[in-house]
Coordinates of C-alpha atoms in Angstrom, one line a residue:
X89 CA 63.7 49.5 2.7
X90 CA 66.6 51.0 0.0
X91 CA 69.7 53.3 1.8
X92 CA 72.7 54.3 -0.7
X93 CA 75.9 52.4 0.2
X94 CA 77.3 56.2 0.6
X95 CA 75.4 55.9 4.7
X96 CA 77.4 57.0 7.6
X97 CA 79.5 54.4 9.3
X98 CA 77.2 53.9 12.2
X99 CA 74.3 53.3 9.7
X100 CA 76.3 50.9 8.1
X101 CA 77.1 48.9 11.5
X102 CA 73.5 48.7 12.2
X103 CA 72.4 46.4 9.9
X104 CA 69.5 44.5 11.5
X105 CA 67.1 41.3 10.0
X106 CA 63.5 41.2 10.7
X107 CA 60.9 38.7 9.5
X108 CA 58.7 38.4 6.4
X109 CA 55.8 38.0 8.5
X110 CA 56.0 41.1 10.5
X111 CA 57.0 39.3 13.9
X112 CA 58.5 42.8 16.0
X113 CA 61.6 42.1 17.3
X114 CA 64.5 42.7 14.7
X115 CA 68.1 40.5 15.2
X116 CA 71.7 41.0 14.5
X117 CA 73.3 39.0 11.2
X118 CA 74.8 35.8 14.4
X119 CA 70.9 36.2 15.8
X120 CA 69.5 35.5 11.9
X121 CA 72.5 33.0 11.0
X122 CA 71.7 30.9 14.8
X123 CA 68.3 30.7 13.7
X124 CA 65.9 28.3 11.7
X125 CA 62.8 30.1 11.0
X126 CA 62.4 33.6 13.2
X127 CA 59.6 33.7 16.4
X128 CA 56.7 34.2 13.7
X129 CA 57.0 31.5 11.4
X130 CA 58.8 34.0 8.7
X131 CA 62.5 34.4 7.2
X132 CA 65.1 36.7 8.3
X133 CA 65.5 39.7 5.6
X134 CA 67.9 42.4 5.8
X135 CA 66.0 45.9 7.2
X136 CA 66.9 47.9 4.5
X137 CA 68.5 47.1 1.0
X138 CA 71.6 49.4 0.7
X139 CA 71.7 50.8 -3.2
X140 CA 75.1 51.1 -4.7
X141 CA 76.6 53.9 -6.4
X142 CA 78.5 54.0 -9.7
X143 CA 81.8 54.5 -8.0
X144 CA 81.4 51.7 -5.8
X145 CA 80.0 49.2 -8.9
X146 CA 83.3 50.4 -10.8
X147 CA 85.5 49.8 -8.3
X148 CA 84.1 46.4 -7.8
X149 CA 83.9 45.4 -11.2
X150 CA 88.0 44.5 -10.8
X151 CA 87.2 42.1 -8.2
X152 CA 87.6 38.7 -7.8
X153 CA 85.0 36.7 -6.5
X154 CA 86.4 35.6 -3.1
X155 CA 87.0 39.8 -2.8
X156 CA 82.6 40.4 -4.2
X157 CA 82.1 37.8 -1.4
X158 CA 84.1 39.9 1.1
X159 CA 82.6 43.0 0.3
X160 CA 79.2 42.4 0.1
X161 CA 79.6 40.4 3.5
X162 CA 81.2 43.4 4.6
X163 CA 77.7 45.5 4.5
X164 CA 75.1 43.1 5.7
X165 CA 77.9 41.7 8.5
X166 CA 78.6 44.6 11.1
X167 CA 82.3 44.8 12.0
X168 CA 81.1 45.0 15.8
X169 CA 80.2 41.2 14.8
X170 CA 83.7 40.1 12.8
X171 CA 85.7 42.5 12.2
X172 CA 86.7 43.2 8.5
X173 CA 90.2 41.3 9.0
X174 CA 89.2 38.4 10.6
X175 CA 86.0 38.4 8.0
X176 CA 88.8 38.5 5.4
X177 CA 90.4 35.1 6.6
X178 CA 87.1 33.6 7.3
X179 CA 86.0 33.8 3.5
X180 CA 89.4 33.4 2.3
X181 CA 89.6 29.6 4.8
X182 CA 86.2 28.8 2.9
X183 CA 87.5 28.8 -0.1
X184 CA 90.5 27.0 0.4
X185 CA 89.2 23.8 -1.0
X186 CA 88.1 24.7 -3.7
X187 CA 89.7 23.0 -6.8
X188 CA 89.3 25.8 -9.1
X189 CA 92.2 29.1 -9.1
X190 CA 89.1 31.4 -9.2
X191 CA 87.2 29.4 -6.9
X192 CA 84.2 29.7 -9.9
X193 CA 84.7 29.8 -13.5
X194 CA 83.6 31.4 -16.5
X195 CA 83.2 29.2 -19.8
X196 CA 82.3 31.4 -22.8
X197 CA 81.0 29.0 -25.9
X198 CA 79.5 29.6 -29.0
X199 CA 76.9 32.0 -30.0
X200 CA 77.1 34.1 -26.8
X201 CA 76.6 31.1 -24.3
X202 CA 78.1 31.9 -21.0
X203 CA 78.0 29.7 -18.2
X204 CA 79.4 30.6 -14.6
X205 CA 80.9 27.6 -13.4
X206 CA 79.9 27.3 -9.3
X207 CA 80.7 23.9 -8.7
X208 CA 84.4 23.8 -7.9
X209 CA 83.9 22.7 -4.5
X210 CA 84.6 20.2 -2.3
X211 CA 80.7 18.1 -2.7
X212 CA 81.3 19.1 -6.6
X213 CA 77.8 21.5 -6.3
X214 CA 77.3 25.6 -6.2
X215 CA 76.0 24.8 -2.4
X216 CA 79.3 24.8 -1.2
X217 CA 80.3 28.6 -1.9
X218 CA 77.4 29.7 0.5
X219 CA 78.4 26.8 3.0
X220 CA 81.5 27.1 3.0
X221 CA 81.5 31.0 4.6
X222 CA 78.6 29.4 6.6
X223 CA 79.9 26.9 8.2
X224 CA 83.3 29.6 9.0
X225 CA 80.8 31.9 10.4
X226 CA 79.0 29.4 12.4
X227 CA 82.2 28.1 14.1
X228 CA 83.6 31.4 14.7
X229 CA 80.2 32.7 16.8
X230 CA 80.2 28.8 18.2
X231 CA 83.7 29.4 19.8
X232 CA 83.3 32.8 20.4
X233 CA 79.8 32.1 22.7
X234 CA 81.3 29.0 23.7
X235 CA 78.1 27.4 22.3
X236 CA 77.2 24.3 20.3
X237 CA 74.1 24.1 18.0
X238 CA 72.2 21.4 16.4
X239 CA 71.5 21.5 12.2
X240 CA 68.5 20.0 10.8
X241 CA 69.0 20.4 7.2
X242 CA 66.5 18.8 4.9
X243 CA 67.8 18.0 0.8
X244 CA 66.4 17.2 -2.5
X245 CA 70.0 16.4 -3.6
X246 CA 73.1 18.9 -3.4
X247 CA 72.7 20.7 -0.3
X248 CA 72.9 17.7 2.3
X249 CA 76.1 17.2 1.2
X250 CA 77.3 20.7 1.1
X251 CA 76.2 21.0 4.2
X252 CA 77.8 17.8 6.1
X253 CA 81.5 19.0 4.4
X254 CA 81.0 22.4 6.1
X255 CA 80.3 21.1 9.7
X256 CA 81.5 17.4 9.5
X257 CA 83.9 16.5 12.4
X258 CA 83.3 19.7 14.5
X259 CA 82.7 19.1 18.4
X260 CA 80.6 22.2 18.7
X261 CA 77.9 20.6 16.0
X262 CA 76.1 18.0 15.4
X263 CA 74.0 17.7 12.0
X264 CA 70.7 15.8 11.2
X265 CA 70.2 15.5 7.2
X266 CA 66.9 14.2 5.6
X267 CA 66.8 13.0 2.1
X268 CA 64.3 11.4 0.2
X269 CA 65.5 8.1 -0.3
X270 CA 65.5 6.6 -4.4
X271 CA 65.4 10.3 -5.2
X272 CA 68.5 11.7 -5.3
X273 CA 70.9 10.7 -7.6
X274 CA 73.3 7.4 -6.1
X275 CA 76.6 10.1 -6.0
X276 CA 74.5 12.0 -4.1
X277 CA 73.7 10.3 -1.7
X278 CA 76.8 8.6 -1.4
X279 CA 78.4 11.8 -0.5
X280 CA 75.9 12.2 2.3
X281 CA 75.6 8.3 3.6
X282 CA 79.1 7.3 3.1
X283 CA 80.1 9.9 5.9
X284 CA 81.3 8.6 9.2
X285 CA 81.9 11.4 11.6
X286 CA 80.0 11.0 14.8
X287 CA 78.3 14.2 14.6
X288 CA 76.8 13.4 11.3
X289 CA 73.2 11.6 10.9
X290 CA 71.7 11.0 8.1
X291 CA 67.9 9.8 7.4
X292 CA 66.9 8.2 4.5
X293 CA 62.8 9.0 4.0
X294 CA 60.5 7.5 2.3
X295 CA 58.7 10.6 1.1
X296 CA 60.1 14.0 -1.2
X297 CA 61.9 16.9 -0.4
X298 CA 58.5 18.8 0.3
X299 CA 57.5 16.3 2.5
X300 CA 60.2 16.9 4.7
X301 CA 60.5 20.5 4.4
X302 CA 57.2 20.0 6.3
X303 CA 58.6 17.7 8.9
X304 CA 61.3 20.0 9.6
X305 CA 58.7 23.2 9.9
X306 CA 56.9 21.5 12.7
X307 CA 60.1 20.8 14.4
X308 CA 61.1 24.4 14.6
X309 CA 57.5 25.5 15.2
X310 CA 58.5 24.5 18.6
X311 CA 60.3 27.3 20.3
X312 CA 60.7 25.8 23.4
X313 CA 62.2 22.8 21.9
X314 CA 63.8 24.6 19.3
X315 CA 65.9 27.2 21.8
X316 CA 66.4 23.9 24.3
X317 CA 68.3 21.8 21.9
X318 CA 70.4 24.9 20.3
X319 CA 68.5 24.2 16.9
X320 CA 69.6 25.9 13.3
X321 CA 68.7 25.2 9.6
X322 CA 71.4 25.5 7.2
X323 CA 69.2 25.3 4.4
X324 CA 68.3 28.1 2.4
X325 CA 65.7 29.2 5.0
X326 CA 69.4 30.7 6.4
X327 CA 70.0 34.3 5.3
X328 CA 73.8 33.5 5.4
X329 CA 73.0 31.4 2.4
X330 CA 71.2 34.3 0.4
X331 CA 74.1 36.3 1.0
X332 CA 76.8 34.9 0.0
X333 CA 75.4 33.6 -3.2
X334 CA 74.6 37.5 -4.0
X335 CA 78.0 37.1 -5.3
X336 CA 77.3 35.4 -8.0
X337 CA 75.3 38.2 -9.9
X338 CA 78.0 40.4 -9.4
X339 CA 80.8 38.7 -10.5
X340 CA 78.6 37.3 -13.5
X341 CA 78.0 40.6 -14.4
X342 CA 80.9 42.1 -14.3
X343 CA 82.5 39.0 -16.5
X344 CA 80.0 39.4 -19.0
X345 CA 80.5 43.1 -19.8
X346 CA 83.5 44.9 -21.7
X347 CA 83.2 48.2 -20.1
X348 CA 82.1 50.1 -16.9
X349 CA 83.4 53.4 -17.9
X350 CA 80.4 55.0 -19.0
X351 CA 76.5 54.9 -18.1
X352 CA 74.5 53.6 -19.0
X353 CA 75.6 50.4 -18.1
X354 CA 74.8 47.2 -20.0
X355 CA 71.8 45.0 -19.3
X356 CA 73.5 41.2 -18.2
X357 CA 70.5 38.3 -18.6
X358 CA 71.3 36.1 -16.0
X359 CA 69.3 32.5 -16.2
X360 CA 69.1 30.6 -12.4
X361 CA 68.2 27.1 -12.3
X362 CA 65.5 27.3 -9.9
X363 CA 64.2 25.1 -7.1
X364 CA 63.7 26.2 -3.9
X365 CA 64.3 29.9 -4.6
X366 CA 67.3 30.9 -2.2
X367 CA 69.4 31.5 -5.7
X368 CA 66.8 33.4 -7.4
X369 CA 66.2 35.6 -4.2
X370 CA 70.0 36.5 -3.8
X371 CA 69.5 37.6 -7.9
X372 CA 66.5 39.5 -7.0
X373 CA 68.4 41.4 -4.0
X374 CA 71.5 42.4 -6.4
X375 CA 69.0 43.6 -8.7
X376 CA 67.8 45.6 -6.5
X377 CA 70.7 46.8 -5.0
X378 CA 71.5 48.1 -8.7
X379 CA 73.1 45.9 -10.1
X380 CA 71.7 46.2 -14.0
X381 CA 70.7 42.4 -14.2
X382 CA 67.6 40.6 -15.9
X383 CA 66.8 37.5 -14.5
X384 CA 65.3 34.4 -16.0
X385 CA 64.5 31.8 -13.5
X386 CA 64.8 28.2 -15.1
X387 CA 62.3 24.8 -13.6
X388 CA 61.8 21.3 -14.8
X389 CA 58.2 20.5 -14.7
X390 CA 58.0 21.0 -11.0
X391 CA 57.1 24.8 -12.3
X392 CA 55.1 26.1 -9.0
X393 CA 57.4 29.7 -9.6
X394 CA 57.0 29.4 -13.3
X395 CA 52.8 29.3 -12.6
X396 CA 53.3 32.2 -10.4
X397 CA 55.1 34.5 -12.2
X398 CA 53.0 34.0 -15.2
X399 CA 49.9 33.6 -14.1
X400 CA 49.9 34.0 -10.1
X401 CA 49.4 30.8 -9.4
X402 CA 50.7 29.8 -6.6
X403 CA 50.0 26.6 -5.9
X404 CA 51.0 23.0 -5.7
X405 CA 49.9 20.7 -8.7
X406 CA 49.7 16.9 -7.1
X407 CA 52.6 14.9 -6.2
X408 CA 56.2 16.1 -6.9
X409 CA 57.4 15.0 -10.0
X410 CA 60.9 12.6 -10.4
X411 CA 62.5 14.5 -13.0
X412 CA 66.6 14.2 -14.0
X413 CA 67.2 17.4 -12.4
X414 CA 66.2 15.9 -9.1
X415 CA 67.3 18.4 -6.8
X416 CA 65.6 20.7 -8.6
X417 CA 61.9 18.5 -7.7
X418 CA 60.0 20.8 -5.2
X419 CA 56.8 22.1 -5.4
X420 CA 56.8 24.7 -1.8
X421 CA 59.7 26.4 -2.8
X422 CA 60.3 28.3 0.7
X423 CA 62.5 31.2 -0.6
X424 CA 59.1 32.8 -2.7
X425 CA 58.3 33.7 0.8
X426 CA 61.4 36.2 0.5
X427 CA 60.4 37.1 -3.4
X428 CA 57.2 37.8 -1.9
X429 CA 58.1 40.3 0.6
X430 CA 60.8 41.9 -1.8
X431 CA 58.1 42.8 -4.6
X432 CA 55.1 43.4 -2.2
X433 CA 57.2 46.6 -1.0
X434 CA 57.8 44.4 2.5
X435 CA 54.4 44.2 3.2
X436 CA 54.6 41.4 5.6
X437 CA 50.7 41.5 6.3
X438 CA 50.9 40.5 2.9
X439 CA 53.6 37.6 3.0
X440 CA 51.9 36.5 6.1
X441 CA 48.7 35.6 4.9
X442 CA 49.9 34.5 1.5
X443 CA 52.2 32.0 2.9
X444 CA 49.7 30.6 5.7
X445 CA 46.6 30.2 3.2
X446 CA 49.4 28.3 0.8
X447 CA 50.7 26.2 3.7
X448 CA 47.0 25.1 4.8
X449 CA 45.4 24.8 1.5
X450 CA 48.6 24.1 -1.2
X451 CA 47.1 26.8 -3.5
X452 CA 47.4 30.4 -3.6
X453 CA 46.1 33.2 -6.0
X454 CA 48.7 35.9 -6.0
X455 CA 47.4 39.8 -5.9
X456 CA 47.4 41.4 -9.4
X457 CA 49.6 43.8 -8.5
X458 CA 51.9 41.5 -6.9
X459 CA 52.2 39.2 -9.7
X460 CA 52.4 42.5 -12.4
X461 CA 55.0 43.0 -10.5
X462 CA 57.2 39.6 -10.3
X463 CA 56.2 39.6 -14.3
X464 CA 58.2 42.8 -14.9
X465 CA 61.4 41.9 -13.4
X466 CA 61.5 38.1 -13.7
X467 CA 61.4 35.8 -16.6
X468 CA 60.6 31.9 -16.1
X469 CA 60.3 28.8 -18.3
X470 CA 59.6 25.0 -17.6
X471 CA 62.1 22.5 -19.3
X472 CA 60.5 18.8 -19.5
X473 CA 63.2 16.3 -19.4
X474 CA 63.2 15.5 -22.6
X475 CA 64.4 19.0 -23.3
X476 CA 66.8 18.4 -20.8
X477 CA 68.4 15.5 -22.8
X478 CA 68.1 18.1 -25.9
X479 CA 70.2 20.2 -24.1
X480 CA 73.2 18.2 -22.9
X481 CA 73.5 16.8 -26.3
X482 CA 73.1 19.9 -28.1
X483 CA 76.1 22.0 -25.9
X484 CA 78.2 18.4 -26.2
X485 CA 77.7 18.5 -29.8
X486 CA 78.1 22.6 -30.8
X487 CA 81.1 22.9 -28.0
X488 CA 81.8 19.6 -26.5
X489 CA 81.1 20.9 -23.2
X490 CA 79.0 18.6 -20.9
X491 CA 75.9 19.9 -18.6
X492 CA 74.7 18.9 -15.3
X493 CA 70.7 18.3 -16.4
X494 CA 70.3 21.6 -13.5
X495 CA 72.4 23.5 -15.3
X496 CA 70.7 22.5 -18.6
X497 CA 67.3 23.7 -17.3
X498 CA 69.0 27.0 -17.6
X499 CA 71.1 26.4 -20.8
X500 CA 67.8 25.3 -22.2
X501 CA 66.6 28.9 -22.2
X502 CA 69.2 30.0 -24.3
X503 CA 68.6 27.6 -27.1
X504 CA 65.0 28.8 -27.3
X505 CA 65.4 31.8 -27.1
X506 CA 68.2 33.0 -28.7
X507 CA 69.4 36.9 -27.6
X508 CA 69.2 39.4 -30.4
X509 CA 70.2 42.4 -28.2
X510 CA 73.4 43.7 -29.2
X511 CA 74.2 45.1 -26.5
X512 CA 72.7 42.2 -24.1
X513 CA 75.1 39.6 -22.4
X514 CA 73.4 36.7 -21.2
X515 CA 74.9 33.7 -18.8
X516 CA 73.6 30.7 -17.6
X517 CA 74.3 29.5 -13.9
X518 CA 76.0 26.3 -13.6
X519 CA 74.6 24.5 -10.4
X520 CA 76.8 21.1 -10.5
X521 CA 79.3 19.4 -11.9
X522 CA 78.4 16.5 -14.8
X523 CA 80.1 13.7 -12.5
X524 CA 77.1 13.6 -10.1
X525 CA 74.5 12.6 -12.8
X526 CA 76.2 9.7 -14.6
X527 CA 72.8 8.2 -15.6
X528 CA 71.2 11.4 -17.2
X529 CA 74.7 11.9 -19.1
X530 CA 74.5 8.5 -20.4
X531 CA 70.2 8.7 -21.3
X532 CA 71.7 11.8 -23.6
X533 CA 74.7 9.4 -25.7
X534 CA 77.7 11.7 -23.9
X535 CA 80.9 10.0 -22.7
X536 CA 81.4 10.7 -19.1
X537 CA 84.7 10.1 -17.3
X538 CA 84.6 9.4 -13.7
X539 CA 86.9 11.0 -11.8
X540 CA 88.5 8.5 -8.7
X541 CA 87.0 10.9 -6.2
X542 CA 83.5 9.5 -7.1
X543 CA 84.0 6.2 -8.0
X544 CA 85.9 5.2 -4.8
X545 CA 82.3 6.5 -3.3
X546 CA 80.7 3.0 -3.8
X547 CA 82.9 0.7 -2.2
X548 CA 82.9 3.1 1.1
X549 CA 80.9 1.9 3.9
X550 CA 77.5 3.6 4.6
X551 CA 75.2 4.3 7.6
X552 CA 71.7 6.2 7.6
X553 CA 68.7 5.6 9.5
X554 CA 65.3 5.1 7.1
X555 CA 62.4 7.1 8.5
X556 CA 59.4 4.8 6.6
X557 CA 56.1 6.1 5.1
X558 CA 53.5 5.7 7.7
X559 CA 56.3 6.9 10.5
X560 CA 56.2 9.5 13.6
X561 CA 58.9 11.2 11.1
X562 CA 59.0 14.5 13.6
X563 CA 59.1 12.3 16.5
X564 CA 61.9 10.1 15.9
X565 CA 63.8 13.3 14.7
X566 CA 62.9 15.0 18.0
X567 CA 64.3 11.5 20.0
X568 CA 67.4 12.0 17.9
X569 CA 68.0 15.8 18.6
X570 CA 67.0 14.7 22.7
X571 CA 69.7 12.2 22.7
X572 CA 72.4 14.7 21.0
X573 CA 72.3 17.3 23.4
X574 CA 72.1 14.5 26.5
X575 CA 74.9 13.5 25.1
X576 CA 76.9 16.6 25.2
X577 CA 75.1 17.7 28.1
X578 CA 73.9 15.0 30.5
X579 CA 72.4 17.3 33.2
X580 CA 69.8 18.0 30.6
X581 CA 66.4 15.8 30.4

């Protein structure tokens, strides 16, 4: 599964995906980006893991992070694909809306809090770094194949929108967001409904995120309709996701520490807000690619990762719970399927039957070895919201810096547990920008200035469709996706 970085240049242009679930057939990075789910039910992983060397960590430690992007891209994206120049301008177009210089930002406060700021784009959330270079990868295969694809992206907040800006007003694409209506917060999904391009369609549900997770599953269960209609995810489920957001751990680590002259190297405590995993799974990935990182993953009381790491329980406790960091609220986080596979040595037998007894019965009792083994290299703790509250008042009163309540999931951490390492940096992923959660800022006593941006939000027109409780949810979505594709192709029935 592991191959130093040092490989020959053929290895290196080989790079294939296969499934978690063992499925036989192996794809190519445009194959595993095209895709929702691959033939078995599973998600797309990279073959092998490619290790990096000291040399290479040092000379990357310089970078910036639109550079860490480019070169980790660079191994998991064969240049037979995009070559490295036109991959260059592909990242370097992503990130040209970004409102930030650095694209993401470092803020270093008092008593060794660091917190990467990864909200600087366009929808104001960390979705739209691994969007972004997704949606300039998706349009350069799309023209290339002279192709046009379908997106079904489900949301429990930030990534609908993310998602929308990196497609919206394209010819080749058309995208159908879900969102659980009264869930998300009102900027949230003003940023989704308030969008009029004709090839965006948005769904308001009367159910949660997990809900339609499940609605979207059965959709793409459906090969023949799936590879009919062009279908795609450009959820998390997409490994183009993962991979960009590797970038992240590098250029958090590399910010946190003085020195990479000598080994060993430092130890970096990295703390991920958590909810469906594709964050944490990126972490897990540069960690095991070398990078010295320990990682801490951070839930509100939706804490179905927090069970399982501590006690390998895997399973689902009721309904999902409305908590202030609502896009956070999921109880099948998808991506453990990934963590799964990473820590069970790849033994998709394993990930297979784990993830089908979970997704018929809701509950699961990880292997001991399996969970011994998530226990030694992750860290988890559940925040309530009234910690969350704790938090965002706490950091606006010691540094008069306001949280998202995501990011204070994580910041959380660091006020209970204080690091008495010396030589132990520690930062906190920042996951969105304050603006988007006016009401938890005001339930902790913080002044909040809107920016124009967002308050011009609520006197913009809106159109969804509302998919009620009770509904054919999956059929209606399938009549949608029939009439997109007659209309762009009218010999098709």
């Amino acid at each position: 599964m592991a191959r130093p970085i040092g490989s020959s240049d053929s290895e290196e242009r080989s790079m294939r995906y296969i499934s978690t679930q063992g499925a036989p057939e192996s794809t190519d990075f445009e194959g595993a980006l095209l895709s929702g789910y691959a033939s078995d039910g599973g998600l797309f992983m990279p073959e092998t893991i490619p290790i990096l060397d000291f040399a290479t960590l040092r000379t990357w430690s310089t970078f910036s992070y639109p550079e860490l992007v480019k070169q980790l891209c660079g191994i998991f994206i064969s240049p037979e694909l995009i070559p490295k120049t036109e991959l260059s301008d592909l990242i370097d177009q992503a990130f040209s809306r970004f409102k930030h210089k650095d694209v993401v930002h470092m803020s270093r406060l008092k008593n060794g809090l660091n917190i990467l700021e990864l909200w600087h784009g366009p929808t104001y959330a960390f979705k739209d770094l691994s969007l972004s270079c997704t949606g300039q990868f998706l349009q350069y295969f799309l023209k290339k194949r002279k192709k046009r694809v379908t997106v079904l992206v489900g949301t429990s907040g930030d990534t609908g929108s993310a998602a929308i800006e990196s497609v919206r007003g394209k010819k080749n694409v058309d995208i159908c967001v879900l969102l659980p209506q009264g869930l998300c917060t009102q900027v949230q999904e003003l940023q989704m409904t308030t969008v009029m391009d004709e090839n965006v369609h948005v769904f308001l549900t009367e159910g949660n995120s997990d809900e339609i997770d499940e609605v979207l599953k059965e959709v793409f269960a459906d090969e023949d309709f799936s590879r009919r209609h062009n279908l795609m995810t450009l959820s998390s489920i997409n490994w183009s996701r993962i991979l960009v957001q590797m970038a992240h751990y590098f250029y958090a680590y590399f910010q946190c520490t003085s020195t990479t002259d000598a080994l060993p190297w430092p130890v970096v405590e990295i703390v991920v807000p958590t909810g469906a995993g594709g964050n944490l799974t990126a972490g897990c990935i540069a960690q095991k690619m070398g990078l010295p990182i320990e990682l801490v993953t951070a839930v509100n009381d939706n804490d179905i990762i927090h069970r399982a790491i501590q006690q390998g329980d895997f399973s689902v406790s009721g309904a999902v719970m409305s908590t202030l960091a609502s896009a956070m609220d999921i109880q099948a986080p998808y991506n453990m399927e990934r963590i799964f596979w990473l820590f069970s040595g790849s033994d998709s037998s394993l990930v297979k039957s784990l993830m089908e007894e979970f997704y018929t019965t809701k509950k699961v009792k990880l292997p001991s070895e399996l969970q011994k083994k998530l226990s030694e290299c992750l860290r988890s703790c559940r925040v309530s919201d009234e910690e969350i509250l704790q938090t965002m008042r706490c950091c606006w009163d010691d540094n008069h810096y306001l949280l998202c309540p995501h990011t204070a999931v994580a910041v959380c951490y660091h006020y209970k547990y204080p690091s008495c390492h010396p030589r132990k940096s520690r930062c906190c992923l920042a996951s969105a920008s304050p603006v988007k959660f006016e009401d938890s800022v005001s339930k902790a006593r913080i002044p909040l200035e809107i920016m124009p941006e967002i308050s011009m939000l609520k006197n913009k027109k809106t159109r969804s469709c509302t998919l009620k409780r009770g509904e054919d949810w999956a059929g209606i979505l399938r009549c949608q996706i029939e009439a997109i594709t007659k209309q762009h192709n009218p010999v098709i029935n």
